[in-house]
């Protein structure tokens, strides 16, 4: 039973445009959400997070939005750059510091 | 400051063999974790530790064992390797903060069981 889902396995965007990556969850007990970025042959690296008491968090070109009633969060990247091409994982925290991960979305930013 | 390091990077095992995946962190983090990532899937938690001498099972612990004798090291042991254990294994650590704890990952070990 996947509690965190990323329904789009891949996304292709033109350089300079907005990238929107989506994530849905089912467990209302999740209290903290994170996005990780992963390049090939490397481990995931932390990108941005949001607490369940907020609906938006911004860090430079990256903004995460949380809609608790819809159990949905999204990551916006504006403007997208070729170096943003990677796999993005959504993760949700439960039971202290344990994370449940989505299946990932491969973002390709075309020059 | 190397962060989280993992050895080996790659390994091929025969069915029934055993091996230990090494993980070391130099950030003095209390919490450490082992995940596996299968193709096209997210990371699944195998085992975790909240401090030296304390370990607990995650979502997919069968076929694995761990120990945590020091803060820095968290080895993962595979006994009697099976093809279903072919995966990429990631070790991670975090300070164990109550509020905004962030996990830091190693580069991974790609394991193939034939």
mmCIF file of C-alpha atoms in Angstrom:
data_model
loop_
_atom_site.group_PDB
_atom_site.id
_atom_site.type_symbol
_atom_site.label_atom_id
_atom_site.label_comp_id
_atom_site.label_asym_id
_atom_site.label_seq_id
_atom_site.Cartn_x
_atom_site.Cartn_y
_atom_site.Cartn_z
ATOM 1 C CA UNK A 1 0.000 0.000 0.000
ATOM 2 C CA UNK A 2 1.758 3.103 -1.254
ATOM 3 C CA UNK A 3 1.064 5.940 1.146
ATOM 4 C CA UNK A 4 3.007 8.446 -0.953
ATOM 5 C CA UNK A 5 2.499 8.491 -4.707
ATOM 6 C CA UNK A 6 4.070 10.379 -7.540
ATOM 7 C CA UNK A 7 1.837 9.588 -10.465
ATOM 8 C CA UNK A 8 4.014 11.063 -13.197
ATOM 9 C CA UNK A 9 7.107 8.923 -13.809
ATOM 10 C CA UNK A 10 8.605 11.583 -16.058
ATOM 11 C CA UNK A 11 8.262 15.230 -17.023
ATOM 12 C CA UNK A 12 9.893 17.180 -19.847
ATOM 13 C CA UNK A 13 10.141 20.978 -19.694
ATOM 14 C CA UNK A 14 11.817 23.658 -21.764
ATOM 15 C CA UNK A 15 14.622 25.639 -20.151
ATOM 16 C CA UNK A 16 13.308 28.833 -18.554
ATOM 17 C CA UNK A 17 9.770 27.512 -18.112
ATOM 18 C CA UNK A 18 8.119 26.294 -14.908
ATOM 19 C CA UNK A 19 8.422 22.674 -13.767
ATOM 20 C CA UNK A 20 5.622 21.365 -11.556
ATOM 21 C CA UNK A 21 6.111 18.018 -9.831
ATOM 22 C CA UNK A 22 3.188 16.513 -7.950
ATOM 23 C CA UNK A 23 2.833 14.187 -4.995
ATOM 24 C CA UNK A 24 -0.247 12.690 -3.292
ATOM 25 C CA UNK A 25 -0.439 11.009 0.092
ATOM 26 C CA UNK A 26 -3.030 9.053 1.999
ATOM 27 C CA UNK A 27 -1.924 9.147 5.640
ATOM 28 C CA UNK A 28 -3.245 12.217 7.460
ATOM 29 C CA UNK A 29 -0.736 11.588 10.277
ATOM 30 C CA UNK A 30 2.199 12.733 8.159
ATOM 31 C CA UNK A 31 3.513 15.932 9.749
ATOM 32 C CA UNK A 32 6.434 16.946 7.568
ATOM 33 C CA UNK A 33 7.119 16.655 3.855
ATOM 34 C CA UNK A 34 10.383 16.792 1.962
ATOM 35 C CA UNK A 35 11.624 16.810 -1.604
ATOM 36 C CA UNK A 36 14.866 15.100 -2.524
ATOM 37 C CA UNK A 37 16.764 15.356 -5.792
ATOM 38 C CA UNK A 38 18.809 12.483 -7.157
ATOM 39 C CA UNK A 39 21.385 12.438 -9.933
ATOM 40 C CA UNK A 40 22.486 9.119 -11.503
ATOM 41 C CA UNK A 41 24.999 7.133 -9.443
ATOM 42 C CA UNK A 42 24.586 9.476 -6.470
ATOM 43 C CA UNK A 43 22.532 9.395 -3.302
ATOM 44 C CA UNK A 44 19.446 11.610 -2.897
ATOM 45 C CA UNK A 45 20.137 15.138 -1.672
ATOM 46 C CA UNK A 46 17.716 17.236 0.337
ATOM 47 C CA UNK A 47 16.074 20.038 -1.626
ATOM 48 C CA UNK A 48 13.234 21.659 0.318
ATOM 49 C CA UNK A 49 10.702 20.787 3.006
ATOM 50 C CA UNK A 50 7.412 21.956 4.467
ATOM 51 C CA UNK A 51 5.698 21.430 7.786
ATOM 52 C CA UNK A 52 2.084 20.315 7.813
ATOM 53 C CA UNK A 53 1.121 23.565 9.554
ATOM 54 C CA UNK A 54 2.168 25.609 6.535
ATOM 55 C CA UNK A 55 0.863 25.736 2.986
ATOM 56 C CA UNK A 56 3.901 27.172 1.204
ATOM 57 C CA UNK A 57 7.660 27.252 1.563
ATOM 58 C CA UNK A 58 10.017 28.988 -0.815
ATOM 59 C CA UNK A 59 13.767 28.712 -1.342
ATOM 60 C CA UNK A 60 15.143 30.553 -4.340
ATOM 61 C CA UNK A 61 13.803 28.961 -7.518
ATOM 62 C CA UNK A 62 12.080 26.185 -5.566
ATOM 63 C CA UNK A 63 8.649 26.455 -3.940
ATOM 64 C CA UNK A 64 6.695 23.682 -2.279
ATOM 65 C CA UNK A 65 2.932 23.948 -1.853
ATOM 66 C CA UNK A 66 0.886 21.805 0.535
ATOM 67 C CA UNK A 67 -2.873 21.280 0.266
ATOM 68 C CA UNK A 68 -3.793 19.267 3.354
ATOM 69 C CA UNK A 69 -7.461 18.912 2.526
ATOM 70 C CA UNK A 70 -6.551 17.332 -0.807
ATOM 71 C CA UNK A 71 -3.538 15.474 0.659
ATOM 72 C CA UNK A 72 -1.466 16.876 -2.159
ATOM 73 C CA UNK A 73 1.837 18.661 -2.439
ATOM 74 C CA UNK A 74 3.704 20.066 -5.371
ATOM 75 C CA UNK A 75 7.181 21.336 -6.144
ATOM 76 C CA UNK A 76 7.523 24.308 -8.479
ATOM 77 C CA UNK A 77 10.853 25.133 -10.111
ATOM 78 C CA UNK A 78 11.019 28.536 -11.770
ATOM 79 C CA UNK A 79 12.859 29.092 -14.029
ATOM 80 C CA UNK A 80 13.894 25.538 -14.884
ATOM 81 C CA UNK A 81 17.526 24.972 -15.814
ATOM 82 C CA UNK A 82 19.229 22.027 -17.563
ATOM 83 C CA UNK A 83 21.096 21.281 -14.313
ATOM 84 C CA UNK A 84 17.721 20.595 -12.681
ATOM 85 C CA UNK A 85 17.419 17.419 -14.765
ATOM 86 C CA UNK A 86 17.276 14.636 -12.172
ATOM 87 C CA UNK A 87 14.874 12.310 -10.396
ATOM 88 C CA UNK A 88 12.814 14.044 -7.710
ATOM 89 C CA UNK A 89 11.439 12.122 -4.743
ATOM 90 C CA UNK A 90 8.669 13.300 -2.492
ATOM 91 C CA UNK A 91 8.881 11.996 1.100
ATOM 92 C CA UNK A 92 6.600 12.222 4.117
ATOM 93 C CA UNK A 93 7.569 11.858 7.768
ATOM 94 C CA UNK A 94 5.819 9.635 10.281
ATOM 95 C CA UNK A 95 6.569 8.061 13.683
ATOM 96 C CA UNK A 96 9.368 10.410 14.658
ATOM 97 C CA UNK A 97 11.952 10.649 11.923
ATOM 98 C CA UNK A 98 10.949 7.823 9.586
ATOM 99 C CA UNK A 99 10.284 8.748 5.974
ATOM 100 C CA UNK A 100 8.029 7.186 3.368
ATOM 101 C CA UNK A 101 9.104 7.917 -0.194
ATOM 102 C CA UNK A 102 7.191 8.241 -3.415
ATOM 103 C CA UNK A 103 8.359 6.428 -6.539
ATOM 104 C CA UNK A 104 10.051 9.483 -8.035
ATOM 105 C CA UNK A 105 9.561 11.686 -11.090
ATOM 106 C CA UNK A 106 12.304 12.035 -13.692
ATOM 107 C CA UNK A 107 12.562 15.683 -14.769
ATOM 108 C CA UNK A 108 14.233 16.521 -18.065
ATOM 109 C CA UNK A 109 14.909 20.182 -18.788
ATOM 110 C CA UNK A 110 15.672 20.770 -22.440
ATOM 111 C CA UNK A 111 18.006 23.624 -23.441
ATOM 112 C CA UNK B 1 33.950 16.338 6.234
ATOM 113 C CA UNK B 2 33.025 13.381 4.017
ATOM 114 C CA UNK B 3 29.383 13.071 5.159
ATOM 115 C CA UNK B 4 28.024 9.557 4.627
ATOM 116 C CA UNK B 5 30.314 7.059 2.907
ATOM 117 C CA UNK B 6 29.408 3.591 1.668
ATOM 118 C CA UNK B 7 31.528 0.668 0.504
ATOM 119 C CA UNK B 8 31.625 -1.096 -1.857
ATOM 120 C CA UNK B 9 30.129 0.866 -4.745
ATOM 121 C CA UNK B 10 29.290 -2.269 -6.724
ATOM 122 C CA UNK B 11 29.125 -5.956 -5.902
ATOM 123 C CA UNK B 12 27.965 -9.133 -7.602
ATOM 124 C CA UNK B 13 27.004 -12.029 -5.358
ATOM 125 C CA UNK B 14 26.023 -15.580 -6.083
ATOM 126 C CA UNK B 15 22.823 -16.968 -4.579
ATOM 127 C CA UNK B 16 23.465 -18.091 -1.026
ATOM 128 C CA UNK B 17 26.563 -15.958 -0.457
ATOM 129 C CA UNK B 18 26.794 -13.425 2.345
ATOM 130 C CA UNK B 19 28.222 -9.943 2.526
ATOM 131 C CA UNK B 20 28.320 -6.796 4.621
ATOM 132 C CA UNK B 21 27.611 -3.348 3.237
ATOM 133 C CA UNK B 22 29.572 -0.738 5.123
ATOM 134 C CA UNK B 23 28.268 2.713 6.086
ATOM 135 C CA UNK B 24 30.109 5.425 7.991
ATOM 136 C CA UNK B 25 29.122 8.992 8.829
ATOM 137 C CA UNK B 26 31.329 11.726 10.278
ATOM 138 C CA UNK B 27 28.612 14.211 11.240
ATOM 139 C CA UNK B 28 28.039 12.792 14.737
ATOM 140 C CA UNK B 29 24.430 12.037 13.840
ATOM 141 C CA UNK B 30 22.375 9.952 16.226
ATOM 142 C CA UNK B 31 20.063 8.410 13.652
ATOM 143 C CA UNK B 32 21.134 6.128 10.818
ATOM 144 C CA UNK B 33 19.083 4.299 8.198
ATOM 145 C CA UNK B 34 19.354 1.688 5.480
ATOM 146 C CA UNK B 35 17.135 1.873 2.399
ATOM 147 C CA UNK B 36 16.864 -0.113 -0.774
ATOM 148 C CA UNK B 37 15.709 1.266 -4.094
ATOM 149 C CA UNK B 38 14.364 -1.058 -6.766
ATOM 150 C CA UNK B 39 14.091 0.122 -10.391
ATOM 151 C CA UNK B 40 11.294 2.667 -10.852
ATOM 152 C CA UNK B 41 10.423 2.551 -7.182
ATOM 153 C CA UNK B 42 10.950 4.797 -4.224
ATOM 154 C CA UNK B 43 13.245 4.075 -1.324
ATOM 155 C CA UNK B 44 12.058 1.500 1.195
ATOM 156 C CA UNK B 45 13.360 1.473 4.762
ATOM 157 C CA UNK B 46 15.128 -1.752 5.769
ATOM 158 C CA UNK B 47 16.455 -0.969 9.260
ATOM 159 C CA UNK B 48 17.202 2.096 11.303
ATOM 160 C CA UNK B 49 19.054 3.049 14.464
ATOM 161 C CA UNK B 50 18.443 5.922 16.875
ATOM 162 C CA UNK B 51 21.801 5.565 18.581
ATOM 163 C CA UNK B 52 24.668 3.203 19.318
ATOM 164 C CA UNK B 53 23.361 -0.139 20.510
ATOM 165 C CA UNK B 54 19.777 0.523 19.377
ATOM 166 C CA UNK B 55 18.342 -0.798 16.104
ATOM 167 C CA UNK B 56 14.857 -1.478 14.808
ATOM 168 C CA UNK B 57 13.138 -2.923 11.769
ATOM 169 C CA UNK B 58 11.800 -0.822 8.950
ATOM 170 C CA UNK B 59 9.367 -1.735 6.201
ATOM 171 C CA UNK B 60 11.387 -4.538 4.492
ATOM 172 C CA UNK B 61 13.791 -6.128 7.035
ATOM 173 C CA UNK B 62 13.584 -9.789 5.976
ATOM 174 C CA UNK B 63 16.919 -11.220 4.840
ATOM 175 C CA UNK B 64 18.978 -8.481 6.478
ATOM 176 C CA UNK B 65 20.649 -7.777 9.794
ATOM 177 C CA UNK B 66 22.263 -4.681 11.272
ATOM 178 C CA UNK B 67 24.361 -3.649 14.233
ATOM 179 C CA UNK B 68 25.333 -0.258 15.659
ATOM 180 C CA UNK B 69 28.305 -0.528 17.973
ATOM 181 C CA UNK B 70 29.494 3.056 17.393
ATOM 182 C CA UNK B 71 27.858 6.365 16.468
ATOM 183 C CA UNK B 72 29.759 6.451 13.176
ATOM 184 C CA UNK B 73 29.178 2.977 11.718
ATOM 185 C CA UNK B 74 26.021 1.140 10.698
ATOM 186 C CA UNK B 75 26.816 -2.004 8.661
ATOM 187 C CA UNK B 76 24.105 -3.970 6.864
ATOM 188 C CA UNK B 77 24.541 -7.732 6.665
ATOM 189 C CA UNK B 78 23.006 -9.915 3.964
ATOM 190 C CA UNK B 79 22.888 -13.611 4.825
ATOM 191 C CA UNK B 80 22.080 -16.160 2.106
ATOM 192 C CA UNK B 81 21.714 -13.659 -0.729
ATOM 193 C CA UNK B 82 18.704 -14.100 -3.033
ATOM 194 C CA UNK B 83 17.934 -12.573 -6.473
ATOM 195 C CA UNK B 84 15.153 -10.527 -4.827
ATOM 196 C CA UNK B 85 17.883 -8.610 -2.972
ATOM 197 C CA UNK B 86 19.255 -7.204 -6.226
ATOM 198 C CA UNK B 87 18.878 -3.481 -5.648
ATOM 199 C CA UNK B 88 20.662 -0.233 -4.907
ATOM 200 C CA UNK B 89 21.261 0.231 -1.193
ATOM 201 C CA UNK B 90 21.467 3.657 0.400
ATOM 202 C CA UNK B 91 22.630 4.486 3.883
ATOM 203 C CA UNK B 92 21.526 7.760 5.464
ATOM 204 C CA UNK B 93 21.991 9.637 8.710
ATOM 205 C CA UNK B 94 20.233 12.486 10.491
ATOM 206 C CA UNK B 95 20.744 14.444 13.710
ATOM 207 C CA UNK B 96 17.470 13.121 15.123
ATOM 208 C CA UNK B 97 15.931 16.549 15.676
ATOM 209 C CA UNK B 98 12.285 16.653 16.693
ATOM 210 C CA UNK B 99 11.260 19.418 14.335
ATOM 211 C CA UNK B 100 12.926 19.676 10.964
ATOM 212 C CA UNK B 101 15.204 16.647 10.841
ATOM 213 C CA UNK B 102 16.824 16.060 7.450
ATOM 214 C CA UNK B 103 18.362 12.809 6.276
ATOM 215 C CA UNK B 104 21.705 12.871 4.457
ATOM 216 C CA UNK B 105 22.401 10.036 2.056
ATOM 217 C CA UNK B 106 25.488 8.170 0.969
ATOM 218 C CA UNK B 107 26.231 7.473 -2.726
ATOM 219 C CA UNK B 108 24.780 3.970 -2.663
ATOM 220 C CA UNK B 109 25.903 0.372 -3.238
ATOM 221 C CA UNK B 110 24.628 -1.396 -6.359
ATOM 222 C CA UNK B 111 24.194 -5.085 -5.562
ATOM 223 C CA UNK B 112 23.414 -7.819 -8.073
ATOM 224 C CA UNK B 113 22.599 -11.362 -6.941
ATOM 225 C CA UNK B 114 22.905 -14.009 -9.647
#
